[in-house]
C-alpha cells in the first residue's frame, strides 16, 4: 500500500540520510517516477524532505526533524530490537529487518539491552519449508505435505495452516486438518514435500493463541516419568540435556533425579545411552528393559569378526 511505502521511505531517510531516487526505487521495487511522486506527497503532508541535485544528490530529511508521538522509552526500544534480531535470526524473514529499520529510526531507540538472541540454529533444516508455510499463512492457502509421525507412520496431509510456533525445542505448524476436522500440530522436521495447493480455507480460523488454549493437554504427546541415579560426573549433563530435577542426594555425590520425557520420542533414550554407566534407570522397568535391549543390539552390531 502507498501509505506503508511513504512511511517506509521516511524511516529509510531517517536511518540512512541522503539517498538517491534510484536507490529508493530499487529498495521499494517501484519506478523512479513513483519515488518522486511519493516525495511530493510527503512534502504536502508537512514532512520536510529536501531534494539535492547533482551526482551526489538525492533526498534527505531536515536534520532537526524527528518523529513524535512514540510511547516507548529507550530501554523499551532496546528490548524490542533485541527481540526483533532474535526473530530475524530464527526465521530469516527479510520483512523483520524492515521492522527493525522502523523501530531503530524512532528517537531514543538504541539497542543497549545487553542481550543478543541468536536463534539461527532454529532455521538450519527448515529454510524452504518454513518460507512456503509462512507464505501460505499470509495468503490463507492450504498446504500439502508428507508426514512421518513418532510411530514412523508416513501419510500425506492437506491442512489449512494457522501459525508457526517454536515450543518443546522444535518448530511446529499449527493447522486445521481437513481429514480430522480438527486442529493439530505438526513437527516441521517430520514434514517433507511441502507445497501450497492454492486452495482457500474451508472456514474462518480463530487466532492461534485461542486455538492453542483449546489444545492444551491434547497435543497427543504421552509423557513418561523416569527415576535415575546419576554419578557426579553425569549430573550436569542430565540436568542440561534431560532437564533432570534432583530429588535426593546420596553420600559420595550421587543423586536421584526425576526426568519427564515424551515416551515415543528418541532423543532422551539416546542421551541415556550416551551417558553409559554414569546413569542408572531406577524405574520404570520397561525403560530399563528398553535400554538393555538397545545396548545389546549395539554390542551385537560392533562385536562382529
mmCIF file of C-alpha atoms in Angstrom:
data_model
loop_
_atom_site.group_PDB
_atom_site.id
_atom_site.type_symbol
_atom_site.label_atom_id
_atom_site.label_comp_id
_atom_site.label_asym_id
_atom_site.label_seq_id
_atom_site.Cartn_x
_atom_site.Cartn_y
_atom_site.Cartn_z
ATOM 1 C CA UNK A 1 0.000 0.000 0.000
ATOM 2 C CA UNK A 2 1.148 3.526 -0.761
ATOM 3 C CA UNK A 3 0.759 4.762 2.826
ATOM 4 C CA UNK A 4 3.056 1.951 4.022
ATOM 5 C CA UNK A 5 5.644 2.883 1.400
ATOM 6 C CA UNK A 6 5.501 6.553 2.372
ATOM 7 C CA UNK A 7 6.155 5.639 5.982
ATOM 8 C CA UNK A 8 8.953 3.264 4.976
ATOM 9 C CA UNK A 9 10.596 5.955 2.837
ATOM 10 C CA UNK A 10 10.509 8.353 5.784
ATOM 11 C CA UNK A 11 12.089 5.743 8.041
ATOM 12 C CA UNK A 12 14.753 4.945 5.445
ATOM 13 C CA UNK A 13 15.728 8.610 5.141
ATOM 14 C CA UNK A 14 15.826 8.956 8.922
ATOM 15 C CA UNK A 15 18.157 5.976 9.257
ATOM 16 C CA UNK A 16 20.397 6.447 6.219
ATOM 17 C CA UNK A 17 20.371 10.148 5.448
ATOM 18 C CA UNK A 18 20.657 11.387 1.888
ATOM 19 C CA UNK A 19 19.556 8.668 -0.547
ATOM 20 C CA UNK A 20 19.218 8.871 -4.321
ATOM 21 C CA UNK A 21 15.924 8.292 -6.133
ATOM 22 C CA UNK A 22 17.305 5.204 -7.993
ATOM 23 C CA UNK A 23 18.397 3.686 -4.654
ATOM 24 C CA UNK A 24 14.950 4.247 -3.168
ATOM 25 C CA UNK A 25 13.287 2.883 -6.289
ATOM 26 C CA UNK A 26 15.365 -0.295 -6.098
ATOM 27 C CA UNK A 27 14.742 -0.720 -2.396
ATOM 28 C CA UNK A 28 10.953 -0.412 -2.682
ATOM 29 C CA UNK A 29 10.678 -2.072 -6.095
ATOM 30 C CA UNK A 30 8.986 0.836 -7.842
ATOM 31 C CA UNK A 31 9.973 3.309 -10.565
ATOM 32 C CA UNK A 32 11.978 6.487 -10.009
ATOM 33 C CA UNK A 33 8.917 8.436 -11.107
ATOM 34 C CA UNK A 34 6.872 6.767 -8.347
ATOM 35 C CA UNK A 35 9.507 7.755 -5.778
ATOM 36 C CA UNK A 36 9.331 11.355 -6.994
ATOM 37 C CA UNK A 37 5.541 11.359 -6.581
ATOM 38 C CA UNK A 38 5.887 9.815 -3.113
ATOM 39 C CA UNK A 39 8.336 12.521 -2.047
ATOM 40 C CA UNK A 40 5.919 15.182 -3.299
ATOM 41 C CA UNK A 41 3.180 13.560 -1.209
ATOM 42 C CA UNK A 42 5.409 13.593 1.883
ATOM 43 C CA UNK A 43 6.172 17.281 1.389
ATOM 44 C CA UNK A 44 2.458 18.084 1.045
ATOM 45 C CA UNK A 45 1.894 16.207 4.325
ATOM 46 C CA UNK A 46 4.359 18.531 6.057
ATOM 47 C CA UNK A 47 7.361 16.199 6.227
ATOM 48 C CA UNK A 48 10.446 18.265 5.275
ATOM 49 C CA UNK A 49 12.097 16.232 2.507
ATOM 50 C CA UNK A 50 14.745 18.205 0.626
ATOM 51 C CA UNK A 51 15.977 17.362 -2.891
ATOM 52 C CA UNK A 52 19.700 17.711 -3.691
ATOM 53 C CA UNK A 53 20.717 17.842 -7.370
ATOM 54 C CA UNK A 54 23.935 16.586 -8.899
ATOM 55 C CA UNK A 55 25.974 13.391 -8.874
ATOM 56 C CA UNK A 56 25.930 13.091 -5.091
ATOM 57 C CA UNK A 57 22.389 14.282 -4.744
ATOM 58 C CA UNK A 58 19.205 12.641 -3.616
ATOM 59 C CA UNK A 59 16.610 13.121 -0.938
ATOM 60 C CA UNK A 60 17.137 13.873 2.741
ATOM 61 C CA UNK A 61 15.095 14.945 5.740
ATOM 62 C CA UNK A 62 15.746 18.137 7.627
ATOM 63 C CA UNK A 63 18.411 17.434 10.274
ATOM 64 C CA UNK A 64 16.266 18.696 13.139
ATOM 65 C CA UNK A 65 13.109 16.774 12.123
ATOM 66 C CA UNK A 66 12.128 13.816 14.280
ATOM 67 C CA UNK A 67 9.122 11.523 14.544
ATOM 68 C CA UNK A 68 6.929 12.327 17.536
ATOM 69 C CA UNK A 69 4.210 10.513 19.396
ATOM 70 C CA UNK A 70 6.022 7.371 20.493
ATOM 71 C CA UNK A 71 5.053 5.875 23.848
ATOM 72 C CA UNK A 72 8.056 3.647 24.488
ATOM 73 C CA UNK A 73 11.344 4.728 26.032
ATOM 74 C CA UNK A 74 14.954 3.901 25.310
ATOM 75 C CA UNK A 75 15.041 0.715 27.379
ATOM 76 C CA UNK A 76 11.810 -0.458 25.755
ATOM 77 C CA UNK A 77 13.272 0.017 22.302
ATOM 78 C CA UNK A 78 16.418 -1.859 23.298
ATOM 79 C CA UNK A 79 14.355 -4.875 24.306
ATOM 80 C CA UNK A 80 12.212 -4.615 21.184
ATOM 81 C CA UNK A 81 15.264 -4.505 18.928
ATOM 82 C CA UNK A 82 16.862 -7.455 20.734
ATOM 83 C CA UNK A 83 13.677 -9.470 20.249
ATOM 84 C CA UNK A 84 13.435 -8.500 16.581
ATOM 85 C CA UNK A 85 17.041 -9.533 15.957
ATOM 86 C CA UNK A 86 16.302 -12.874 17.557
ATOM 87 C CA UNK A 87 13.235 -13.291 15.349
ATOM 88 C CA UNK A 88 15.256 -12.392 12.264
ATOM 89 C CA UNK A 89 17.924 -14.969 13.126
ATOM 90 C CA UNK A 90 15.275 -17.655 13.727
ATOM 91 C CA UNK A 91 13.213 -17.116 10.570
ATOM 92 C CA UNK A 92 15.429 -15.387 8.023
ATOM 93 C CA UNK A 93 12.412 -13.246 7.096
ATOM 94 C CA UNK A 94 13.617 -10.036 5.358
ATOM 95 C CA UNK A 95 10.458 -8.246 6.485
ATOM 96 C CA UNK A 96 11.705 -8.460 10.060
ATOM 97 C CA UNK A 97 14.746 -6.420 9.011
ATOM 98 C CA UNK A 98 12.358 -3.779 7.639
ATOM 99 C CA UNK A 99 10.583 -3.688 11.007
ATOM 100 C CA UNK A 100 13.920 -3.216 12.787
ATOM 101 C CA UNK A 101 14.634 -0.281 10.493
ATOM 102 C CA UNK A 102 11.372 1.373 11.520
ATOM 103 C CA UNK A 103 11.989 0.863 15.230
ATOM 104 C CA UNK A 104 15.624 1.977 15.015
ATOM 105 C CA UNK A 105 14.504 5.250 13.406
ATOM 106 C CA UNK A 106 12.474 6.305 16.433
ATOM 107 C CA UNK A 107 14.008 8.844 18.832
ATOM 108 C CA UNK A 108 15.781 7.187 21.716
ATOM 109 C CA UNK A 109 15.771 3.786 20.031
ATOM 110 C CA UNK A 110 19.194 2.438 20.995
ATOM 111 C CA UNK A 111 19.961 -1.288 21.124
ATOM 112 C CA UNK A 112 21.635 -1.193 24.527
ATOM 113 C CA UNK A 113 19.734 -4.054 26.183
ATOM 114 C CA UNK A 114 22.928 -6.093 26.553
ATOM 115 C CA UNK A 115 21.061 -9.130 25.201
ATOM 116 C CA UNK A 116 21.839 -10.939 21.954
ATOM 117 C CA UNK A 117 19.397 -13.663 20.874
ATOM 118 C CA UNK A 118 20.931 -15.849 18.175
ATOM 119 C CA UNK A 119 18.393 -18.459 17.061
ATOM 120 C CA UNK A 120 19.944 -19.149 13.659
ATOM 121 C CA UNK A 121 20.195 -22.843 14.551
ATOM 122 C CA UNK A 122 16.383 -22.971 14.518
ATOM 123 C CA UNK A 123 16.220 -22.492 10.738
ATOM 124 C CA UNK A 124 19.143 -24.633 9.616
ATOM 125 C CA UNK A 125 16.946 -27.517 8.457
ATOM 126 C CA UNK A 126 13.673 -25.824 7.576
ATOM 127 C CA UNK A 127 14.559 -22.955 5.219
ATOM 128 C CA UNK A 128 12.437 -23.747 2.142
ATOM 129 C CA UNK A 129 9.561 -25.414 4.014
ATOM 130 C CA UNK A 130 9.475 -22.548 6.513
ATOM 131 C CA UNK A 131 9.180 -19.954 3.751
ATOM 132 C CA UNK A 132 6.460 -21.942 1.983
ATOM 133 C CA UNK A 133 4.428 -22.223 5.179
ATOM 134 C CA UNK A 134 4.866 -18.530 6.023
ATOM 135 C CA UNK A 135 3.618 -17.616 2.558
ATOM 136 C CA UNK A 136 0.641 -19.978 2.866
ATOM 137 C CA UNK A 137 -0.314 -18.466 6.229
ATOM 138 C CA UNK A 138 -0.144 -14.913 4.860
ATOM 139 C CA UNK A 139 -2.100 -15.798 1.709
ATOM 140 C CA UNK A 140 -4.573 -18.061 3.546
ATOM 141 C CA UNK A 141 -3.956 -21.084 1.358
ATOM 142 C CA UNK A 142 -3.962 -24.795 2.178
ATOM 143 C CA UNK A 143 -0.739 -26.818 2.046
ATOM 144 C CA UNK A 144 0.060 -30.408 1.196
ATOM 145 C CA UNK A 145 2.929 -32.443 2.692
ATOM 146 C CA UNK A 146 4.075 -35.927 3.623
ATOM 147 C CA UNK A 147 4.355 -36.519 7.360
ATOM 148 C CA UNK A 148 6.062 -39.229 9.400
ATOM 149 C CA UNK A 149 4.711 -39.397 12.943
ATOM 150 C CA UNK A 150 6.523 -40.553 16.079
ATOM 151 C CA UNK A 151 5.418 -44.140 15.387
ATOM 152 C CA UNK A 152 7.181 -43.987 11.993
ATOM 153 C CA UNK A 153 3.882 -43.992 10.092
ATOM 154 C CA UNK A 154 4.021 -41.937 6.882
ATOM 155 C CA UNK A 155 0.918 -40.272 5.444
ATOM 156 C CA UNK A 156 0.010 -37.431 3.084
ATOM 157 C CA UNK A 157 -1.817 -34.477 4.655
ATOM 158 C CA UNK A 158 -3.704 -31.462 3.364
ATOM 159 C CA UNK A 159 -4.167 -28.818 6.064
ATOM 160 C CA UNK A 160 -5.062 -25.172 6.494
ATOM 161 C CA UNK A 161 -2.085 -23.502 8.262
ATOM 162 C CA UNK A 162 -2.731 -21.071 11.081
ATOM 163 C CA UNK A 163 0.667 -20.290 12.623
ATOM 164 C CA UNK A 164 4.247 -21.436 13.031
ATOM 165 C CA UNK A 165 5.384 -21.829 16.608
ATOM 166 C CA UNK A 166 8.515 -22.873 18.432
ATOM 167 C CA UNK A 167 7.948 -24.994 21.512
ATOM 168 C CA UNK A 168 9.322 -28.176 23.080
ATOM 169 C CA UNK A 169 12.702 -27.332 21.418
ATOM 170 C CA UNK A 170 11.338 -27.646 17.867
ATOM 171 C CA UNK A 171 9.331 -25.804 15.199
ATOM 172 C CA UNK A 172 5.696 -26.844 14.749
ATOM 173 C CA UNK A 173 2.916 -25.943 12.353
ATOM 174 C CA UNK A 174 -0.470 -25.280 13.929
ATOM 175 C CA UNK A 175 -3.072 -26.161 11.311
ATOM 176 C CA UNK A 176 -6.616 -27.342 10.699
ATOM 177 C CA UNK A 177 -6.665 -30.922 9.426
ATOM 178 C CA UNK A 178 -9.344 -31.427 6.799
ATOM 179 C CA UNK A 179 -9.231 -35.183 7.293
ATOM 180 C CA UNK A 180 -9.546 -34.998 11.098
ATOM 181 C CA UNK A 181 -11.772 -31.899 11.018
ATOM 182 C CA UNK A 182 -9.835 -30.531 13.961
ATOM 183 C CA UNK A 183 -6.685 -28.589 14.810
ATOM 184 C CA UNK A 184 -3.368 -30.406 15.005
ATOM 185 C CA UNK A 185 0.318 -29.580 15.434
ATOM 186 C CA UNK A 186 2.872 -30.961 13.002
ATOM 187 C CA UNK A 187 6.602 -31.064 13.685
ATOM 188 C CA UNK A 188 8.467 -29.396 10.821
ATOM 189 C CA UNK A 189 11.394 -31.804 10.930
ATOM 190 C CA UNK A 190 8.965 -34.635 10.064
ATOM 191 C CA UNK A 191 7.402 -32.815 7.103
ATOM 192 C CA UNK A 192 8.545 -33.440 3.532
ATOM 193 C CA UNK A 193 7.470 -32.228 0.085
ATOM 194 C CA UNK A 194 5.730 -29.152 1.486
ATOM 195 C CA UNK A 195 3.783 -27.223 -1.164
ATOM 196 C CA UNK A 196 0.877 -24.834 -1.459
ATOM 197 C CA UNK A 197 -2.287 -26.158 -3.042
ATOM 198 C CA UNK A 198 -3.726 -22.769 -3.956
ATOM 199 C CA UNK A 199 -6.979 -23.731 -2.216
ATOM 200 C CA UNK A 200 -8.598 -21.210 0.175
ATOM 201 C CA UNK A 201 -9.555 -22.283 3.722
ATOM 202 C CA UNK A 202 -12.859 -24.062 4.282
ATOM 203 C CA UNK A 203 -13.600 -21.993 7.380
ATOM 204 C CA UNK A 204 -12.541 -18.892 9.262
ATOM 205 C CA UNK A 205 -9.941 -19.761 11.892
ATOM 206 C CA UNK A 206 -9.705 -18.204 15.341
ATOM 207 C CA UNK A 207 -6.430 -16.530 16.436
ATOM 208 C CA UNK A 208 -3.598 -19.003 17.065
ATOM 209 C CA UNK A 209 -3.429 -18.203 20.800
ATOM 210 C CA UNK A 210 -7.087 -19.094 21.220
ATOM 211 C CA UNK A 211 -6.701 -22.363 19.319
ATOM 212 C CA UNK A 212 -3.653 -23.322 21.376
ATOM 213 C CA UNK A 213 -5.546 -22.772 24.622
ATOM 214 C CA UNK A 214 -8.088 -25.292 23.392
ATOM 215 C CA UNK A 215 -5.326 -27.772 22.608
ATOM 216 C CA UNK A 216 -3.589 -27.595 25.996
ATOM 217 C CA UNK A 217 -3.214 -31.115 27.314
ATOM 218 C CA UNK A 218 -4.458 -32.538 23.998
ATOM 219 C CA UNK A 219 -1.287 -32.457 21.941
ATOM 220 C CA UNK A 220 -1.117 -36.227 21.546
ATOM 221 C CA UNK A 221 2.144 -36.454 23.461
ATOM 222 C CA UNK A 222 2.363 -39.197 26.085
ATOM 223 C CA UNK A 223 4.648 -38.170 28.919
ATOM 224 C CA UNK A 224 6.706 -40.567 30.998
ATOM 225 C CA UNK A 225 8.411 -40.025 34.345
ATOM 226 C CA UNK A 226 11.746 -41.763 34.861
ATOM 227 C CA UNK A 227 13.739 -42.071 38.066
ATOM 228 C CA UNK A 228 17.509 -42.247 37.582
ATOM 229 C CA UNK A 229 20.623 -42.331 39.729
ATOM 230 C CA UNK A 230 23.495 -40.200 38.419
ATOM 231 C CA UNK A 231 27.175 -40.033 39.299
ATOM 232 C CA UNK A 232 28.618 -36.568 39.995
ATOM 233 C CA UNK A 233 30.178 -36.584 36.522
ATOM 234 C CA UNK A 234 26.805 -37.084 34.798
ATOM 235 C CA UNK A 235 24.759 -34.735 36.964
ATOM 236 C CA UNK A 236 25.299 -31.562 34.950
ATOM 237 C CA UNK A 237 24.669 -33.289 31.616
ATOM 238 C CA UNK A 238 21.476 -34.924 32.873
ATOM 239 C CA UNK A 239 20.238 -31.545 34.090
ATOM 240 C CA UNK A 240 21.212 -29.771 30.860
ATOM 241 C CA UNK A 241 20.093 -32.274 28.230
ATOM 242 C CA UNK A 242 17.382 -34.232 30.054
ATOM 243 C CA UNK A 243 16.104 -31.417 32.311
ATOM 244 C CA UNK A 244 16.561 -33.659 35.313
ATOM 245 C CA UNK A 245 15.315 -32.477 38.704
ATOM 246 C CA UNK A 246 17.346 -33.566 41.724
ATOM 247 C CA UNK A 247 15.134 -35.249 44.335
ATOM 248 C CA UNK A 248 17.723 -36.820 46.626
ATOM 249 C CA UNK A 249 21.467 -36.629 47.221
ATOM 250 C CA UNK A 250 23.494 -39.640 48.351
ATOM 251 C CA UNK A 251 26.788 -39.915 50.201
ATOM 252 C CA UNK A 252 29.627 -39.760 47.724
ATOM 253 C CA UNK A 253 27.930 -37.256 45.422
ATOM 254 C CA UNK A 254 25.455 -39.451 43.516
ATOM 255 C CA UNK A 255 21.960 -38.020 43.097
ATOM 256 C CA UNK A 256 18.499 -39.356 42.322
ATOM 257 C CA UNK A 257 16.753 -37.401 39.578
ATOM 258 C CA UNK A 258 13.317 -37.287 38.084
ATOM 259 C CA UNK A 259 13.064 -36.984 34.292
ATOM 260 C CA UNK A 260 9.872 -36.121 32.406
ATOM 261 C CA UNK A 261 10.115 -37.157 28.764
ATOM 262 C CA UNK A 262 7.868 -37.759 25.760
ATOM 263 C CA UNK A 263 7.537 -41.530 25.639
ATOM 264 C CA UNK A 264 7.653 -42.094 21.885
ATOM 265 C CA UNK A 265 10.492 -39.643 21.227
ATOM 266 C CA UNK A 266 14.030 -40.950 20.755
ATOM 267 C CA UNK A 267 16.329 -38.137 21.874
ATOM 268 C CA UNK A 268 16.150 -38.885 25.595
ATOM 269 C CA UNK A 269 16.838 -42.586 25.016
ATOM 270 C CA UNK A 270 19.946 -41.756 23.010
ATOM 271 C CA UNK A 271 21.138 -39.384 25.715
ATOM 272 C CA UNK A 272 20.720 -42.038 28.414
ATOM 273 C CA UNK A 273 22.679 -44.490 26.285
ATOM 274 C CA UNK A 274 25.439 -41.924 25.732
ATOM 275 C CA UNK A 275 25.855 -41.488 29.498
ATOM 276 C CA UNK A 276 26.613 -45.202 29.806
ATOM 277 C CA UNK A 277 27.328 -46.480 33.291
ATOM 278 C CA UNK A 278 27.211 -42.997 34.809
ATOM 279 C CA UNK A 279 23.412 -43.136 34.921
ATOM 280 C CA UNK A 280 21.190 -45.989 36.108
ATOM 281 C CA UNK A 281 17.473 -46.023 35.409
ATOM 282 C CA UNK A 282 15.674 -46.992 38.617
ATOM 283 C CA UNK A 283 12.147 -47.016 37.211
ATOM 284 C CA UNK A 284 10.021 -47.802 35.307
ATOM 285 C CA UNK A 285 11.118 -51.327 34.451
ATOM 286 C CA UNK A 286 10.099 -51.040 30.798
ATOM 287 C CA UNK A 287 12.635 -48.259 30.294
ATOM 288 C CA UNK A 288 15.347 -50.395 31.922
ATOM 289 C CA UNK A 289 14.467 -53.234 29.518
ATOM 290 C CA UNK A 290 14.415 -50.857 26.549
ATOM 291 C CA UNK A 291 17.890 -49.588 27.386
ATOM 292 C CA UNK A 292 19.190 -53.127 27.893
ATOM 293 C CA UNK A 293 17.809 -54.255 24.526
ATOM 294 C CA UNK A 294 19.304 -51.224 22.780
ATOM 295 C CA UNK A 295 22.696 -51.847 24.433
ATOM 296 C CA UNK A 296 22.641 -55.497 23.360
ATOM 297 C CA UNK A 297 21.871 -54.521 19.773
ATOM 298 C CA UNK A 298 24.808 -52.095 19.800
ATOM 299 C CA UNK A 299 27.158 -54.778 21.150
ATOM 300 C CA UNK A 300 25.986 -57.278 18.510
ATOM 301 C CA UNK A 301 26.447 -54.681 15.783
ATOM 302 C CA UNK A 302 30.042 -53.912 16.729
ATOM 303 C CA UNK A 303 31.082 -57.332 18.049
ATOM 304 C CA UNK A 304 31.411 -58.707 14.554
ATOM 305 C CA UNK A 305 34.511 -60.645 13.425
#
